[in-house]
Amino acid sequence: MKIDISCPRCGDGHGVQSVPAAHAEGVSTSYGTDLTTGVGISPSGLMPILGTTTVERTHTTALARSLSMAPAQRPVGRLLAIGLVLLIPDLLALAVLALALQQPDEVGLLATLFGAVFFLGALAIPSTIAFCIAIGRARFNTRVSRGRRAAHVVWSSALYCHRCGMAFWPFSPAPNIPAHQAFPPENFRWFVWHAGDYVDA
């Protein structure tokens, strides 16, 4: 069976390329060196530190972004580290509370416990917010990972016409995917993300 790969909008088949290839052309990686500055502690006091680091940068064109198969994964590790660092004051306050409970107090045990719980809860708010955001990001990443296989089937079978800037499917790779209809990249991406069940992510 012969598949018609000509663009349904302009009728040309010479400027047509597969979507994965068009996307890959728009993503490049470069390596460079950046200057790093900081302050160090020495026996004679603070001193400036200069150094260099190797940096890897990924450059993505607007076309590659509009033809992306899935939204980018959201980082979680840094938020978890921030949340753990923000718990340090809570742990210190717990140690102070343990010492306070061992010594008799004229205020009373119940009032001390109530004040301590309120104070510890207030100290834990920033870390709780960081953990909640991290959990939300982890759920988002799981949802995207779960839908990538279905989205890949739809994404990899599409073609892109460089002449008119439209994407289309020469045949329908999945239900509800219209064959041989031209779509702007944003509408094309909606179909792909809908197939991956992360269109509203």
Coordinates of N, CA and C in Angstrom, one line a residue, residues 7-155:
C7 N 2.1 17.1 1.5 CA 1.4 17.9 2.5 C 0.0 18.2 2.0
P8 N -1.0 18.0 2.9 CA -2.4 18.2 2.5 C -2.7 19.7 2.3
R9 N -1.9 20.6 2.7 CA -2.2 22.0 2.6 C -1.6 22.6 1.3
C10 N -0.3 22.3 1.0 CA 0.3 22.9 -0.2 C 0.5 21.8 -1.3
G11 N 0.3 20.6 -1.0 CA 0.4 19.5 -2.0 C 1.9 19.1 -2.3
D12 N 2.8 19.7 -1.7 CA 4.2 19.4 -2.0 C 4.7 18.3 -1.1
G13 N 5.5 17.4 -1.7 CA 6.1 16.3 -0.9 C 7.6 16.5 -0.7
H14 N 8.2 17.5 -1.3 CA 9.7 17.7 -1.2 C 10.1 18.3 0.1
G15 N 9.3 19.2 0.7 CA 9.7 19.9 2.0 C 9.2 19.1 3.2
V16 N 8.8 17.9 3.0 CA 8.2 17.1 4.1 C 9.3 16.3 4.8
Q17 N 9.2 16.3 6.1 CA 10.2 15.6 6.9 C 9.4 15.0 8.1
S18 N 10.0 13.9 8.6 CA 9.3 13.3 9.8 C 9.4 14.2 11.0
V19 N 8.4 14.2 11.8 CA 8.5 15.1 13.0 C 9.6 14.8 13.9
P20 N 10.0 13.5 14.2 CA 11.2 13.2 15.0 C 12.4 13.9 14.5
A21 N 12.6 13.8 13.1 CA 13.8 14.4 12.5 C 13.8 15.9 12.6
A22 N 12.6 16.5 12.3 CA 12.5 18.0 12.4 C 12.8 18.4 13.9
H23 N 12.3 17.7 14.8 CA 12.5 18.0 16.3 C 14.0 17.9 16.6
A24 N 14.6 16.8 16.1 CA 16.1 16.5 16.4 C 16.9 17.6 15.8
E25 N 16.6 18.1 14.7 CA 17.4 19.2 14.0 C 17.4 20.5 14.9
G26 N 16.3 20.7 15.7 CA 16.2 21.9 16.5 C 16.7 21.8 17.9
V27 N 17.3 20.7 18.2 CA 17.9 20.5 19.6 C 19.4 20.3 19.4
S28 N 20.2 21.1 20.1 CA 21.7 21.0 20.0 C 22.2 21.2 21.4
T29 N 23.4 20.6 21.6 CA 24.1 20.8 22.9 C 25.5 21.4 22.7
S30 N 25.8 22.4 23.5 CA 27.1 23.0 23.4 C 27.8 22.9 24.8
Y31 N 29.1 22.9 24.7 CA 29.9 22.8 26.0 C 30.8 24.1 26.0
G32 N 30.9 24.6 27.2 CA 31.7 25.8 27.4 C 32.3 25.8 28.8
T33 N 33.0 26.9 29.1 CA 33.6 27.1 30.4 C 33.1 28.4 31.0
D34 N 32.7 28.4 32.2 CA 32.2 29.5 32.9 C 33.2 29.8 34.1
L35 N 33.2 31.1 34.4 CA 34.0 31.5 35.6 C 33.2 31.4 36.8
T36 N 33.7 30.8 37.9 CA 33.1 30.7 39.1 C 33.8 31.5 40.2
T37 N 33.0 32.2 41.0 CA 33.6 33.0 42.1 C 33.0 32.6 43.4
G38 N 33.7 32.8 44.5 CA 33.2 32.5 45.8 C 34.1 33.0 46.9
V39 N 33.7 32.7 48.1 CA 34.5 33.1 49.2 C 34.9 31.9 50.0
G40 N 36.2 31.8 50.4 CA 36.7 30.7 51.2 C 37.2 31.2 52.5
I41 N 37.3 30.2 53.4 CA 37.8 30.5 54.8 C 39.2 29.9 54.9
S42 N 40.1 30.8 55.3 CA 41.5 30.3 55.5 C 41.9 30.7 56.9
P43 N 43.1 30.3 57.4 CA 43.5 30.7 58.7 C 43.7 32.2 58.9
S44 N 43.9 32.9 57.8 CA 44.0 34.3 57.9 C 42.7 35.1 57.7
G45 N 41.6 34.4 57.5 CA 40.3 35.0 57.3 C 39.7 34.6 56.0
L46 N 38.7 35.4 55.6 CA 38.0 35.2 54.3 C 38.9 35.6 53.1
M47 N 38.8 34.8 52.1 CA 39.6 35.1 50.9 C 38.8 34.7 49.6
P48 N 38.9 35.5 48.6 CA 38.2 35.2 47.3 C 38.7 34.0 46.6
I49 N 37.8 33.3 46.0 CA 38.2 32.1 45.3 C 37.7 32.2 43.8
L50 N 38.5 32.0 42.9 CA 38.2 32.0 41.5 C 38.4 30.7 40.8
G51 N 37.6 30.2 40.0 CA 37.8 29.0 39.3 C 36.9 28.9 38.0
T52 N 37.1 27.8 37.3 CA 36.3 27.6 36.1 C 35.6 26.3 36.2
T53 N 34.4 26.2 35.5 CA 33.6 25.0 35.5 C 33.2 24.8 34.0
T54 N 33.1 23.5 33.7 CA 32.6 23.1 32.4 C 31.1 23.1 32.4
V55 N 30.5 23.7 31.5 CA 29.0 23.9 31.4 C 28.5 23.2 30.2
E56 N 27.4 22.5 30.3 CA 26.7 21.9 29.2 C 25.4 22.6 29.0
R57 N 25.1 23.1 27.8 CA 23.9 23.8 27.6 C 23.2 23.2 26.4
T58 N 21.8 23.1 26.6 CA 21.0 22.5 25.5 C 20.2 23.7 24.9
H59 N 20.3 23.8 23.6 CA 19.6 24.9 22.9 C 18.5 24.2 22.1
T60 N 17.3 24.8 22.2 CA 16.1 24.3 21.5 C 15.4 25.4 20.7
T61 N 15.1 25.1 19.5 CA 14.5 26.1 18.7 C 13.0 26.2 19.0
A62 N 12.3 27.2 18.6 CA 10.9 27.3 18.8 C 10.1 26.2 18.1
L63 N 10.6 25.8 16.9 CA 9.9 24.7 16.2 C 10.0 23.4 16.9
A64 N 11.2 23.1 17.5 CA 11.5 21.9 18.2 C 10.6 21.9 19.5
R65 N 10.5 23.0 20.1 CA 9.6 23.1 21.3 C 8.1 22.8 21.0
S66 N 7.7 23.4 19.8 CA 6.3 23.3 19.5 C 6.0 21.8 19.0
L67 N 7.0 21.1 18.5 CA 6.8 19.7 18.1 C 7.2 18.7 19.2
S68 N 7.4 19.1 20.4 CA 7.9 18.2 21.4 C 6.8 17.1 21.7
M69 N 7.3 15.9 22.0 CA 6.5 14.8 22.3 C 5.8 14.9 23.7
A70 N 6.5 15.5 24.6 CA 6.0 15.5 26.0 C 6.5 16.8 26.7
P71 N 5.8 17.2 27.7 CA 6.4 18.3 28.5 C 7.7 17.9 29.2
A72 N 8.5 18.8 29.5 CA 9.8 18.6 30.1 C 9.5 18.1 31.5
Q73 N 10.4 17.1 32.0 CA 10.3 16.7 33.3 C 10.7 17.8 34.3
R74 N 10.0 17.9 35.4 CA 10.3 18.9 36.4 C 11.2 18.4 37.5
P75 N 12.3 19.1 37.8 CA 13.3 18.6 38.8 C 12.7 18.5 40.2
V76 N 13.0 17.5 40.9 CA 12.5 17.2 42.2 C 13.6 17.2 43.3
G77 N 14.8 16.7 42.9 CA 15.8 16.5 43.9 C 16.2 17.8 44.6
R78 N 16.4 18.9 43.9 CA 16.8 20.1 44.6 C 15.7 20.6 45.6
L79 N 14.4 20.5 45.3 CA 13.4 20.8 46.2 C 13.4 20.0 47.5
L80 N 13.7 18.7 47.3 CA 13.8 17.8 48.5 C 14.9 18.2 49.3
A81 N 16.1 18.5 48.7 CA 17.2 19.0 49.5 C 16.9 20.3 50.3
I82 N 16.2 21.2 49.6 CA 15.9 22.5 50.3 C 14.9 22.2 51.4
G83 N 14.0 21.3 51.2 CA 13.0 20.9 52.3 C 13.7 20.3 53.5
L84 N 14.7 19.5 53.2 CA 15.5 18.9 54.3 C 16.3 19.9 55.1
V85 N 16.9 20.8 54.3 CA 17.7 21.9 55.0 C 16.8 22.8 55.8
L86 N 15.6 23.0 55.3 CA 14.7 23.9 56.1 C 14.1 23.2 57.3
L87 N 14.3 21.9 57.4 CA 13.9 21.1 58.7 C 15.0 21.2 59.8
I88 N 16.2 21.7 59.5 CA 17.2 21.8 60.5 C 16.8 22.7 61.7
P89 N 16.2 23.9 61.5 CA 15.7 24.6 62.7 C 14.7 23.9 63.5
D90 N 13.8 23.1 62.9 CA 12.9 22.3 63.6 C 13.6 21.2 64.5
L91 N 14.6 20.6 64.0 CA 15.3 19.6 64.7 C 16.1 20.3 65.9
L92 N 16.6 21.4 65.7 CA 17.3 22.2 66.8 C 16.2 22.6 67.9
A93 N 15.1 23.0 67.4 CA 14.0 23.4 68.3 C 13.5 22.1 69.1
L94 N 13.5 21.0 68.5 CA 13.1 19.8 69.2 C 14.1 19.4 70.3
A95 N 15.4 19.7 70.1 CA 16.4 19.4 71.1 C 16.2 20.4 72.3
V96 N 15.9 21.7 72.0 CA 15.7 22.7 73.0 C 14.4 22.3 73.8
L97 N 13.4 21.8 73.1 CA 12.1 21.4 73.7 C 12.4 20.2 74.7
A98 N 13.2 19.3 74.2 CA 13.5 18.1 75.1 C 14.2 18.6 76.4
L99 N 15.1 19.5 76.3 CA 15.7 20.1 77.5 C 14.8 20.8 78.4
A100 N 13.8 21.6 77.8 CA 12.9 22.3 78.5 C 11.9 21.4 79.3
L101 N 11.6 20.3 78.7 CA 10.6 19.4 79.3 C 11.2 18.6 80.5
Q102 N 12.6 18.6 80.6 CA 13.2 17.9 81.7 C 13.3 18.7 82.9
Q103 N 13.2 20.0 82.7 CA 13.3 20.9 83.9 C 12.0 21.4 84.4
P104 N 11.7 21.4 85.6 CA 10.4 21.8 86.1 C 10.2 23.3 85.7
D105 N 8.9 23.6 85.4 CA 8.6 24.9 85.0 C 7.3 25.4 85.7
E106 N 7.3 26.7 86.0 CA 6.1 27.2 86.7 C 4.9 27.4 85.7
V107 N 5.2 27.4 84.4 CA 4.1 27.6 83.4 C 3.2 26.3 83.3
G108 N 3.8 25.2 83.4 CA 3.1 23.9 83.3 C 3.5 23.2 82.1
L109 N 3.3 21.9 82.2 CA 3.7 21.0 81.1 C 2.8 21.1 79.9
L110 N 1.5 21.3 80.1 CA 0.5 21.4 79.0 C 0.7 22.6 78.2
A111 N 1.0 23.8 78.9 CA 1.2 25.0 78.2 C 2.5 25.0 77.4
T112 N 3.5 24.3 78.0 CA 4.8 24.2 77.3 C 4.7 23.4 76.1
L113 N 4.0 22.2 76.2 CA 3.7 21.4 75.0 C 2.9 22.1 73.9
F114 N 1.9 22.8 74.3 CA 1.1 23.6 73.3 C 1.9 24.6 72.6
G115 N 2.7 25.4 73.3 CA 3.6 26.4 72.7 C 4.6 25.7 71.8
A116 N 5.2 24.6 72.3 CA 6.2 23.9 71.5 C 5.6 23.4 70.1
V117 N 4.4 22.8 70.2 CA 3.8 22.3 69.0 C 3.5 23.5 68.0
F118 N 3.0 24.6 68.5 CA 2.7 25.7 67.7 C 4.0 26.3 67.1
F119 N 5.0 26.4 67.9 CA 6.3 26.9 67.4 C 6.9 26.0 66.3
L120 N 6.9 24.6 66.6 CA 7.5 23.7 65.7 C 6.7 23.6 64.4
G121 N 5.4 23.8 64.5 CA 4.5 23.8 63.3 C 4.8 25.0 62.4
A122 N 5.0 26.2 63.1 CA 5.4 27.4 62.3 C 6.7 27.2 61.6
L123 N 7.7 26.6 62.3 CA 9.0 26.4 61.7 C 9.0 25.4 60.6
A124 N 8.0 24.5 60.6 CA 7.9 23.4 59.6 C 7.2 23.9 58.3
I125 N 6.6 25.0 58.3 CA 5.8 25.5 57.2 C 6.6 25.6 55.9
P126 N 7.8 26.2 55.9 CA 8.6 26.3 54.6 C 9.0 24.9 54.1
S127 N 9.4 24.0 55.0 CA 9.8 22.7 54.5 C 8.6 21.9 54.0
T128 N 7.5 22.1 54.6 CA 6.2 21.4 54.2 C 5.8 21.9 52.8
I129 N 6.0 23.2 52.6 CA 5.6 23.8 51.2 C 6.6 23.2 50.2
A130 N 7.9 23.1 50.5 CA 8.9 22.5 49.6 C 8.5 21.1 49.3
F131 N 8.2 20.3 50.3 CA 7.9 18.9 50.1 C 6.6 18.7 49.3
C132 N 5.6 19.6 49.5 CA 4.3 19.5 48.8 C 4.6 19.8 47.3
I133 N 5.4 20.8 47.0 CA 5.7 21.1 45.6 C 6.5 20.0 45.0
A134 N 7.4 19.4 45.7 CA 8.2 18.2 45.2 C 7.3 17.1 44.9
I135 N 6.3 16.8 45.8 CA 5.3 15.7 45.5 C 4.5 16.0 44.3
G136 N 4.1 17.2 44.1 CA 3.3 17.6 42.9 C 4.1 17.4 41.7
R137 N 5.4 17.8 41.7 CA 6.2 17.6 40.5 C 6.5 16.1 40.3
A138 N 6.7 15.3 41.3 CA 6.9 13.9 41.1 C 5.7 13.2 40.5
R139 N 4.5 13.6 40.9 CA 3.3 13.1 40.3 C 3.2 13.5 38.9
F140 N 3.5 14.7 38.5 CA 3.5 15.2 37.2 C 4.5 14.4 36.3
N141 N 5.7 14.2 36.8 CA 6.7 13.4 36.1 C 6.2 12.0 35.9
T142 N 5.6 11.4 36.9 CA 5.1 10.0 36.7 C 4.0 9.9 35.7
R143 N 3.1 10.9 35.7 CA 2.1 11.0 34.6 C 2.6 11.1 33.2
V144 N 3.6 11.9 33.1 CA 4.3 12.1 31.8 C 5.0 10.8 31.4
S145 N 5.7 10.2 32.3 CA 6.4 8.9 32.0 C 5.5 7.8 31.6
R146 N 4.3 7.8 32.3 CA 3.3 6.7 32.0 C 2.7 6.9 30.6
G147 N 2.6 8.2 30.1 CA 1.9 8.4 28.8 C 2.9 8.5 27.6
R148 N 4.2 8.4 27.9 CA 5.1 8.7 26.8 C 5.0 7.6 25.7
R149 N 4.8 6.4 26.1 CA 4.7 5.3 25.0 C 3.6 5.5 24.1
A150 N 2.4 5.8 24.6 CA 1.3 6.1 23.7 C 1.5 7.3 22.9
A151 N 2.1 8.4 23.5 CA 2.3 9.6 22.7 C 3.4 9.4 21.7
H152 N 4.3 8.5 21.9 CA 5.4 8.3 21.0 C 4.9 7.7 19.7
V153 N 3.9 6.8 19.8 CA 3.3 6.2 18.6 C 2.7 7.2 17.7
V154 N 2.0 8.2 18.3 CA 1.3 9.2 17.5 C 2.4 10.2 17.0
W155 N 3.3 10.6 17.8 CA 4.3 11.6 17.5 C 5.2 11.1 16.4

